[in-house]
Coordinates of C-alpha atoms in Angstrom, one line a residue:
Chain Z
M1 CA -0.1 0.3 0.3
W2 CA 2.6 2.4 1.0
Q3 CA 4.7 1.5 -2.1
F4 CA 1.6 2.5 -4.3
F5 CA 1.1 5.7 -2.1
H6 CA 4.7 6.8 -3.3
K7 CA 4.7 5.6 -7.2
L8 CA 2.1 8.3 -6.8
G9 CA 4.0 10.8 -5.9
S10 CA 6.1 9.9 -8.9
P11 CA 5.5 12.5 -11.5
K12 CA 5.9 10.7 -14.6
W13 CA 4.0 7.5 -13.5
F14 CA 1.3 10.2 -12.8
Y15 CA 1.9 11.8 -16.4
D16 CA 1.2 8.2 -18.0
I17 CA -1.6 6.8 -15.9
A18 CA -3.1 10.4 -16.6
T19 CA -2.9 10.0 -20.4
R20 CA -4.3 7.0 -20.4
L21 CA -7.5 7.6 -18.1
M22 CA -8.1 11.1 -19.8
P23 CA -10.0 10.0 -23.2
W24 CA -12.2 7.3 -20.9
L25 CA -12.9 10.4 -18.3
F26 CA -14.0 12.8 -21.1
W27 CA -16.3 11.1 -23.3
I28 CA -18.0 9.0 -20.5
G29 CA -18.5 12.5 -18.4
V30 CA -19.5 14.4 -21.7
S31 CA -22.0 11.8 -22.8
L32 CA -23.6 11.2 -19.1
F33 CA -23.2 15.2 -18.4
M34 CA -24.8 15.9 -21.8
A35 CA -27.5 13.4 -21.6
G36 CA -28.6 14.0 -18.3
V37 CA -29.0 17.9 -19.7
V38 CA -30.9 17.5 -22.8
W39 CA -33.1 14.9 -20.5
G40 CA -33.4 17.4 -17.9
L41 CA -34.3 20.1 -20.2
A42 CA -36.5 18.6 -22.9
F43 CA -37.9 15.4 -21.6
A44 CA -38.4 15.7 -17.8
P45 CA -42.1 17.0 -16.6
P46 CA -42.4 20.4 -15.4
D47 CA -42.3 21.0 -11.6
Y48 CA -46.0 21.8 -9.9
L49 CA -45.2 24.6 -8.7
Q50 CA -42.0 26.3 -10.6
G51 CA -42.9 25.2 -13.9
N52 CA -40.4 25.1 -16.5
S53 CA -37.8 27.6 -14.1
Y54 CA -36.5 24.8 -11.8
R55 CA -34.9 22.9 -14.9
I56 CA -32.3 25.0 -13.7
I57 CA -31.2 22.8 -11.0
F58 CA -30.1 20.3 -13.7
I59 CA -26.7 22.7 -13.5
H60 CA -27.2 24.4 -10.5
V61 CA -27.0 21.2 -8.8
P62 CA -24.0 19.5 -10.3
S63 CA -22.1 23.0 -10.1
A64 CA -22.8 23.2 -6.4
F65 CA -21.8 19.7 -5.7
L66 CA -18.6 19.5 -7.4
A67 CA -17.9 23.0 -6.3
Q68 CA -17.7 21.6 -2.5
S69 CA -16.7 18.0 -3.6
V70 CA -13.5 19.8 -4.8
Y71 CA -13.0 21.6 -2.3
I72 CA -12.8 18.8 -0.3
M73 CA -10.4 16.8 -2.4
M74 CA -8.0 20.3 -1.9
A75 CA -8.4 19.6 1.7
V76 CA -7.4 16.0 1.5
A77 CA -4.6 17.2 -0.5
A78 CA -3.5 20.0 1.6
V79 CA -3.3 17.0 4.5
V80 CA -0.9 15.2 2.2
T81 CA 1.1 18.0 1.1
L82 CA 1.7 19.1 5.0
V83 CA 2.5 15.4 6.4
W84 CA 4.3 13.9 3.5
R85 CA 5.2 16.8 1.4
M86 CA 4.3 14.7 -1.5
K87 CA 4.7 17.4 -4.9
L88 CA 1.7 15.6 -6.5
A89 CA -0.9 16.6 -4.4
D90 CA 0.5 20.3 -5.0
V91 CA 0.4 20.4 -8.3
F92 CA -3.4 18.9 -7.7
I93 CA -4.3 21.8 -5.4
K94 CA -2.8 24.7 -7.9
S95 CA -4.8 22.8 -10.8
A96 CA -7.9 22.2 -9.0
A97 CA -8.5 25.9 -7.3
P98 CA -9.6 27.7 -10.6
V99 CA -11.8 24.7 -11.8
G100 CA -12.9 24.8 -8.2
A101 CA -13.8 28.7 -8.2
V102 CA -15.7 28.6 -12.0
L103 CA -17.7 26.2 -10.4
T104 CA -18.7 28.0 -7.4
F105 CA -19.3 31.2 -9.2
L106 CA -21.3 28.9 -11.5
A107 CA -23.4 27.5 -8.8
L108 CA -23.8 30.8 -7.5
F109 CA -24.7 32.5 -10.8
T110 CA -27.9 29.7 -11.4
G111 CA -28.9 30.2 -8.2
A112 CA -29.5 33.9 -8.5
V113 CA -30.9 33.5 -12.0
W114 CA -33.3 31.0 -10.5
G115 CA -34.4 32.6 -7.6
K116 CA -35.2 35.7 -9.4
P117 CA -38.6 34.0 -11.0
T118 CA -39.2 31.7 -7.6
W119 CA -38.2 33.7 -4.6
G120 CA -38.9 37.0 -5.7
T121 CA -34.6 38.2 -5.7
W122 CA -31.4 38.0 -7.3
W123 CA -29.4 37.3 -3.8
I124 CA -30.3 37.3 -0.1
W125 CA -28.2 37.1 2.8
D126 CA -29.3 34.0 3.9
A127 CA -26.6 31.5 5.5
R128 CA -26.5 29.4 2.5
L129 CA -25.4 31.8 0.0
T130 CA -23.5 33.6 2.3
S131 CA -21.3 30.5 2.8
M132 CA -20.9 29.6 -0.6
L133 CA -20.0 33.0 -1.7
I134 CA -17.1 32.6 1.5
L135 CA -16.1 29.2 -0.6
L136 CA -15.9 31.5 -3.5
F137 CA -13.3 33.6 -1.8
L138 CA -11.3 30.6 -0.6
Y139 CA -10.7 29.5 -4.0
F140 CA -9.7 32.6 -4.6
G141 CA -7.5 33.1 -1.9
A142 CA -5.8 29.9 -2.6
I143 CA -5.3 31.0 -5.8
A144 CA -3.9 34.4 -5.4
L145 CA -1.6 33.0 -2.3
G146 CA -0.1 30.3 -4.7
N147 CA 0.7 32.9 -7.3
A148 CA 2.1 35.6 -5.0
I149 CA 4.6 33.1 -3.5
S150 CA 7.4 31.9 -6.2
D151 CA 9.5 29.5 -4.1
E152 CA 7.2 26.1 -4.9
K153 CA 8.0 24.6 -1.0
S154 CA 6.8 27.6 0.9
S155 CA 3.8 28.3 -1.9
A156 CA 3.1 24.9 -1.5
R157 CA 2.7 24.5 2.4
A158 CA 1.0 28.2 2.7
V159 CA -1.9 27.0 0.4
A160 CA -2.4 23.6 1.8
V161 CA -2.8 25.5 5.6
L162 CA -5.5 28.0 3.5
V163 CA -7.1 25.3 2.2
L164 CA -7.4 23.3 5.3
V165 CA -8.2 26.4 7.5
G166 CA -11.0 26.6 4.8
V167 CA -12.5 23.8 5.0
V168 CA -14.5 23.8 8.4
N169 CA -16.7 26.0 5.7
I170 CA -17.7 23.1 4.0
P171 CA -20.3 21.6 7.0
I172 CA -21.6 24.9 7.1
I173 CA -22.4 25.1 3.5
K174 CA -24.1 21.5 3.7
Y175 CA -25.8 22.1 7.2
S176 CA -26.6 25.5 7.2
V177 CA -30.1 24.9 5.7
E178 CA -30.8 22.5 8.5
W179 CA -29.2 24.6 11.6
W180 CA -30.7 28.3 10.5
N181 CA -34.0 29.7 9.0
T182 CA -32.9 30.3 5.5
L183 CA -34.3 31.0 2.4
H184 CA -32.5 28.4 0.5
Q185 CA -34.9 25.0 0.6
P186 CA -33.1 22.0 2.5
A187 CA -31.3 19.4 -0.1
T188 CA -33.3 17.2 -2.3
F189 CA -30.7 14.3 -2.4
K190 CA -30.0 13.0 1.1
L191 CA -27.5 9.8 2.0
T192 CA -30.4 7.9 3.8
E193 CA -33.7 8.8 2.5
K194 CA -35.1 8.8 -1.0
P195 CA -34.8 11.8 -2.9
S196 CA -37.8 14.4 -2.8
M197 CA -38.5 14.5 -6.6
P198 CA -39.9 11.4 -8.8
A199 CA -37.6 9.5 -11.2
E200 CA -37.6 11.1 -14.1
M201 CA -36.0 14.2 -12.0
W202 CA -33.7 13.1 -10.1
V203 CA -32.0 10.3 -12.5
P204 CA -31.6 13.0 -15.3
L205 CA -30.1 15.1 -12.3
L206 CA -27.4 12.1 -10.9
M207 CA -26.3 11.6 -14.4
A208 CA -25.4 15.5 -14.9
V209 CA -23.9 14.9 -11.8
L210 CA -21.7 12.0 -12.4
G211 CA -21.0 13.4 -15.6
L212 CA -19.6 16.5 -14.4
Y213 CA -17.5 14.6 -11.7
L214 CA -16.2 12.9 -14.6
L215 CA -15.6 16.0 -16.6
F216 CA -13.4 17.6 -13.8
G217 CA -11.6 14.7 -13.4
W218 CA -10.6 14.9 -17.1
L219 CA -9.9 19.0 -16.5
A220 CA -7.9 18.1 -13.2
C221 CA -5.7 15.5 -15.2
L222 CA -5.1 17.9 -17.9
R223 CA -4.2 21.0 -15.8
M224 CA -1.7 18.5 -13.5
Q225 CA -0.1 17.8 -16.6
T226 CA 0.3 21.6 -17.9
E227 CA 1.8 21.9 -14.1
I228 CA 3.9 19.1 -13.9
L229 CA 5.6 20.0 -17.8
I230 CA 6.4 23.4 -16.3
R231 CA 7.9 22.1 -13.0
E232 CA 9.7 19.0 -14.3
G233 CA 11.0 21.1 -17.9
R234 CA 14.6 20.1 -17.2
T235 CA 13.9 16.3 -16.6
R236 CA 15.0 13.9 -19.3
W237 CA 11.6 12.2 -19.6
V238 CA 10.0 15.7 -20.3
K239 CA 12.1 16.5 -22.7
A240 CA 12.0 13.1 -24.2
L241 CA 8.3 13.3 -24.1
V242 CA 8.0 17.1 -26.0
Q243 CA 10.7 15.6 -28.8
T244 CA 7.9 12.8 -29.6
G245 CA 5.1 15.2 -29.5
G246 CA 4.2 14.5 -26.1
N247 CA 0.6 13.2 -27.4
A248 CA -0.8 16.7 -27.2
Chain Q
M1 CA 4.4 5.5 9.9
H2 CA 7.6 8.0 9.8
P3 CA 7.9 9.8 13.1
V4 CA 8.5 13.0 11.5
R5 CA 5.4 12.5 9.4
K6 CA 3.0 11.2 12.7
K7 CA 4.2 14.4 14.1
R8 CA 2.9 16.5 11.6
L9 CA -0.2 15.1 11.2
T10 CA -0.8 15.6 14.8
I11 CA 0.0 19.0 14.5
V12 CA -2.9 19.0 11.4
L13 CA -5.1 17.7 13.0
F14 CA -5.1 19.4 16.4
L15 CA -5.3 22.6 14.2
L16 CA -8.0 21.3 12.4
I17 CA -10.3 20.2 15.8
G18 CA -9.4 23.6 17.4
L19 CA -10.6 25.4 14.2
S20 CA -13.7 23.5 14.2
I21 CA -14.5 24.2 17.6
A22 CA -13.7 28.0 17.5
V23 CA -16.1 28.4 14.2
A24 CA -18.9 26.3 16.5
L25 CA -18.5 28.6 19.1
T26 CA -19.0 31.7 17.2
T27 CA -21.7 30.4 14.9
Y28 CA -23.7 29.2 18.2
A29 CA -23.3 32.8 19.6
L30 CA -24.2 34.5 16.4
R31 CA -26.8 31.7 15.8
Q32 CA -29.7 34.7 15.8
N33 CA -27.9 37.0 13.5
I34 CA -27.4 34.1 11.1
N35 CA -31.3 33.2 11.4
L36 CA -32.1 34.5 8.0
F37 CA -35.7 35.4 9.6
Y38 CA -38.0 34.9 12.9
D39 CA -40.9 32.3 13.0
P40 CA -44.3 33.4 14.4
S41 CA -44.0 31.3 17.5
Q42 CA -40.6 33.7 18.3
I43 CA -42.5 36.7 17.3
A44 CA -45.3 35.4 19.7
A45 CA -43.5 34.7 22.2
G46 CA -41.5 38.3 22.1
E47 CA -38.2 37.5 20.9
A48 CA -38.6 39.7 17.3
P49 CA -37.7 43.3 18.2
V50 CA -40.8 46.0 17.5
D51 CA -40.2 48.6 15.3
V52 CA -36.5 47.3 14.1
R53 CA -36.5 45.8 10.5
I54 CA -36.6 42.0 10.8
R55 CA -38.2 39.0 8.6
A56 CA -40.7 37.1 9.3
G57 CA -41.0 34.1 8.0
G58 CA -43.1 30.6 7.5
M59 CA -46.4 29.3 5.9
V60 CA -49.4 31.4 4.3
Q61 CA -52.3 30.2 6.5
E62 CA -54.8 28.8 4.4
D63 CA -58.2 31.2 3.6
S64 CA -55.8 33.7 5.3
V65 CA -55.4 36.0 2.1
I66 CA -57.7 39.1 1.8
R67 CA -56.8 41.2 -1.2
D68 CA -57.9 44.8 -1.3
P69 CA -59.6 44.8 -4.9
E70 CA -59.2 48.4 -5.0
S71 CA -55.0 48.8 -4.8
L72 CA -52.4 45.8 -4.5
K73 CA -52.6 45.6 -0.7
V74 CA -52.9 42.2 0.9
E75 CA -53.1 40.9 4.3
F76 CA -52.4 37.2 5.0
K77 CA -51.7 35.1 7.9
V78 CA -47.9 33.4 8.4
T79 CA -48.1 30.5 10.4
D80 CA -45.6 27.8 11.8
F81 CA -48.8 25.8 12.8
T82 CA -48.3 26.8 16.5
S83 CA -48.7 30.8 16.5
S84 CA -49.3 32.9 13.6
V85 CA -48.6 36.8 12.8
L86 CA -50.7 39.0 10.7
V87 CA -48.5 40.6 7.9
E88 CA -50.1 43.4 5.6
Y89 CA -48.0 44.3 2.4
T90 CA -48.7 46.7 -0.7
G91 CA -46.9 45.9 -4.0
I92 CA -46.5 43.0 -6.2
L93 CA -46.1 39.3 -4.7
P94 CA -44.0 36.4 -6.1
D95 CA -45.3 33.9 -8.3
L96 CA -45.0 31.3 -5.8
F97 CA -47.1 33.0 -3.3
A98 CA -50.0 31.2 -2.7
E99 CA -51.8 29.8 0.3
G100 CA -50.2 27.1 1.7
Q101 CA -46.3 28.1 0.7
G102 CA -43.7 29.4 2.6
V103 CA -42.9 32.7 2.4
V104 CA -40.7 35.2 4.1
A105 CA -41.6 38.8 4.8
M106 CA -39.2 42.0 5.3
G107 CA -40.7 44.8 7.9
R108 CA -41.5 46.0 10.8
L109 CA -44.0 44.5 13.6
D110 CA -45.7 47.1 15.1
G111 CA -46.9 47.3 18.7
E112 CA -50.4 45.4 17.9
G113 CA -48.4 42.3 16.9
R114 CA -49.0 43.2 13.1
F115 CA -45.8 42.9 10.6
M116 CA -45.9 45.5 8.0
A117 CA -44.2 44.1 4.7
D118 CA -42.2 46.2 2.3
Q119 CA -41.1 42.9 0.6
V120 CA -42.4 39.6 0.4
L121 CA -40.3 36.3 -1.2
A122 CA -41.3 33.3 -1.7
K123 CA -39.7 30.3 0.4
H124 CA -40.1 26.4 -1.6
D125 CA -39.5 23.2 -0.5
E126 CA -37.2 20.6 -1.8
N127 CA -39.8 18.7 -3.4
Y128 CA -40.3 18.6 -7.0
M129 CA -43.2 16.5 -8.9
P130 CA -44.9 16.6 -11.9
P131 CA -48.5 18.5 -12.3
E132 CA -50.3 15.9 -12.7
V133 CA -48.9 13.6 -9.2
N134 CA -49.9 16.9 -7.7
D135 CA -53.6 16.7 -8.9
A136 CA -53.6 13.0 -8.4
L137 CA -52.7 13.4 -4.5
E138 CA -54.8 16.7 -4.3
K139 CA -57.5 14.4 -6.0
A140 CA -56.6 11.2 -3.6
A141 CA -56.7 13.4 -0.3
S142 CA -60.4 15.2 -1.4
L143 CA -61.6 11.8 -1.5
R144 CA -59.9 10.1 1.4
A145 CA -60.0 6.5 2.5
A146 CA -59.9 4.0 -0.6
E147 CA -58.5 6.4 -3.4
S148 CA -55.2 7.3 -1.2
T149 CA -54.0 4.0 -2.1
G150 CA -54.8 4.6 -6.0
A151 CA -52.6 7.7 -6.0
A152 CA -50.0 6.2 -4.1
E153 CA -49.8 3.6 -7.2
S154 CA -50.0 6.4 -9.7
S155 CA -46.8 8.4 -7.4
T156 CA -44.7 4.7 -7.5
G157 CA -44.7 5.1 -11.2
Y158 CA -42.6 7.9 -10.9
Chain E
M1 CA -41.1 15.4 -24.7
A2 CA -42.5 17.9 -22.0
F3 CA -43.2 20.1 -24.6
D4 CA -45.6 20.5 -27.5
S5 CA -43.8 22.5 -29.7
F6 CA -40.1 24.1 -30.1
D7 CA -41.4 27.3 -29.6
A8 CA -43.1 26.1 -26.1
F9 CA -39.2 24.7 -25.4
L10 CA -37.8 28.0 -26.1
A11 CA -40.2 29.9 -23.9
M12 CA -40.2 27.4 -21.3
G13 CA -43.6 28.2 -19.8
G14 CA -42.5 32.3 -19.6
H15 CA -39.3 31.3 -17.7
G16 CA -37.2 30.9 -21.2
P17 CA -34.7 34.1 -20.4
Y18 CA -33.6 32.8 -17.2
V19 CA -33.2 29.0 -17.8
W20 CA -31.4 29.7 -21.3
A21 CA -29.5 32.5 -19.6
C22 CA -28.2 30.1 -16.5
Y23 CA -27.4 27.5 -19.6
F24 CA -25.4 30.0 -21.8
V25 CA -23.5 31.1 -19.1
F26 CA -22.7 27.5 -17.8
F27 CA -21.8 26.2 -21.1
A28 CA -19.9 29.5 -22.5
L29 CA -17.6 29.3 -19.0
F30 CA -17.1 25.6 -18.9
I31 CA -15.7 25.7 -22.5
V32 CA -13.7 28.8 -22.0
L33 CA -12.1 27.1 -19.2
V34 CA -11.3 23.8 -21.4
I35 CA -9.8 25.5 -24.3
W36 CA -8.0 27.6 -21.8
S37 CA -6.3 24.8 -20.0
R38 CA -5.6 23.0 -23.2
Y39 CA -3.9 26.1 -24.3
Q40 CA -1.9 26.2 -21.3
R41 CA -0.4 23.1 -21.7
R42 CA -0.1 23.3 -25.3
S43 CA 2.4 26.1 -24.5
A44 CA 4.2 24.7 -21.5
M45 CA 5.1 22.0 -24.3
R46 CA 6.1 24.6 -27.0
G47 CA 8.1 26.4 -23.9
I48 CA 10.3 23.2 -23.3
A49 CA 10.9 22.7 -27.1
R50 CA 12.0 25.9 -27.8
R51 CA 14.1 26.1 -24.8
E52 CA 15.4 22.8 -25.9
S53 CA 16.2 23.8 -29.6
G54 CA 17.4 27.4 -28.4
A55 CA 20.0 25.6 -25.9
G56 CA 21.7 24.0 -29.1
S57 CA 21.4 20.8 -30.6
P58 CA 19.3 18.6 -28.0
V59 CA 20.9 15.2 -28.9
S60 CA 24.1 16.5 -27.6
E61 CA 22.6 17.5 -24.1
P62 CA 25.6 16.4 -21.4
A63 CA 23.6 13.6 -20.2
T64 CA 25.6 13.3 -17.1
A65 CA 24.0 16.4 -15.6
D66 CA 20.5 15.8 -17.0
F67 CA 21.0 12.5 -15.2
A68 CA 21.8 14.1 -11.8
R69 CA 18.7 16.0 -12.0
V70 CA 16.1 13.6 -12.8
E71 CA 17.4 11.4 -9.5
S72 CA 16.9 14.5 -7.2
T73 CA 13.7 15.4 -8.4
K74 CA 12.6 12.0 -8.0
R75 CA 14.2 11.7 -4.5

């Protein structure tokens, strides 16, 4: 097990695995996500109260879900960075942060556009919306801090500490709708209960979530490869890779 | 595991635990400020300040909406099924406003326990369903007893 | 199909602008992110290739020095 763990730390090994994995992640991800979105947009029945505006859920929930999952993954990578000093973990944090920021922004944006016709307002400072905005700033902070420190090692440690400190925000986002009075409704998907929507609504939603997960995996691989190329640019295997065209 | 790494891991864990406790205490202390609105029970118990801009939220009570035919003035009761508070509002209501639906109203509480709202937002729950299912459920509810099994059948189809 | 016609699909029961604005922004941003990420990788590759060809013939690079670097990065 530890041997596998150390192998995982080797950039070359990861680069090769990622190259092999990426077409699968991309094509399965795109097909799942698009199938879910098209099903949700055109074939799922309308909601009895909200009519067709609820169809925003098919991109709002995947974005919000991924935005939080990506942060949790980054926090795990931050622990690995701080304890094991594994470079690849830092590569992941640096590569995933911009993707997480975009997803958080999309969750906030689609939520605002959905809120206008259903709640009657674009924005309200309730616990769910505010904690989600804090998540966006945590992502921005991680990106900015990573860019501000040029020394690779100190930058890795500083960003890892910031990401780790910010992780307390994740349970706050998740449980905000239960702990406090909010305008935002509680979660439709619960781990222990049946989703509070019929199957023709939650199946496409689940497909969109899984599809976006795989697409994130693909994007993370792509961005990590870039980061590895930049950092390991002077090693022999990277030079060899570039000369053979590097299956780009 | 290497002792140095073990030490680092303990530091990281302590950092996380300490931080969580600090955040938990802070949010617990601020819980009333984090709550978006007061519910009718809190207002009835006198927990909500009078003549300060606050929000009140709950369900619109059935058969309590009175619309002024000449203006946009509306009056309705907001309830949490233990207490209710009378809300007065002049303006356009959101599409989802209906009896039996959740709302959050922004405004002031006057001395007599009436809530003068200047903004009404609709709050919806986490349940989504197609209109036919809702119709079936309502029909079943009005027909009661034996028909309720029919609705269960039609809803298991979804 | 939950809609009677294509026009009804576009109108989304009056909520068309909201729904389509969301989907448009989502796809636009996501596609920009993908294109940007791919561009970054390509330019990283090109940067390394340019440095190699600029530093003389890449084949006659002193192999020993190169090897030492590999060892140090691999720990």
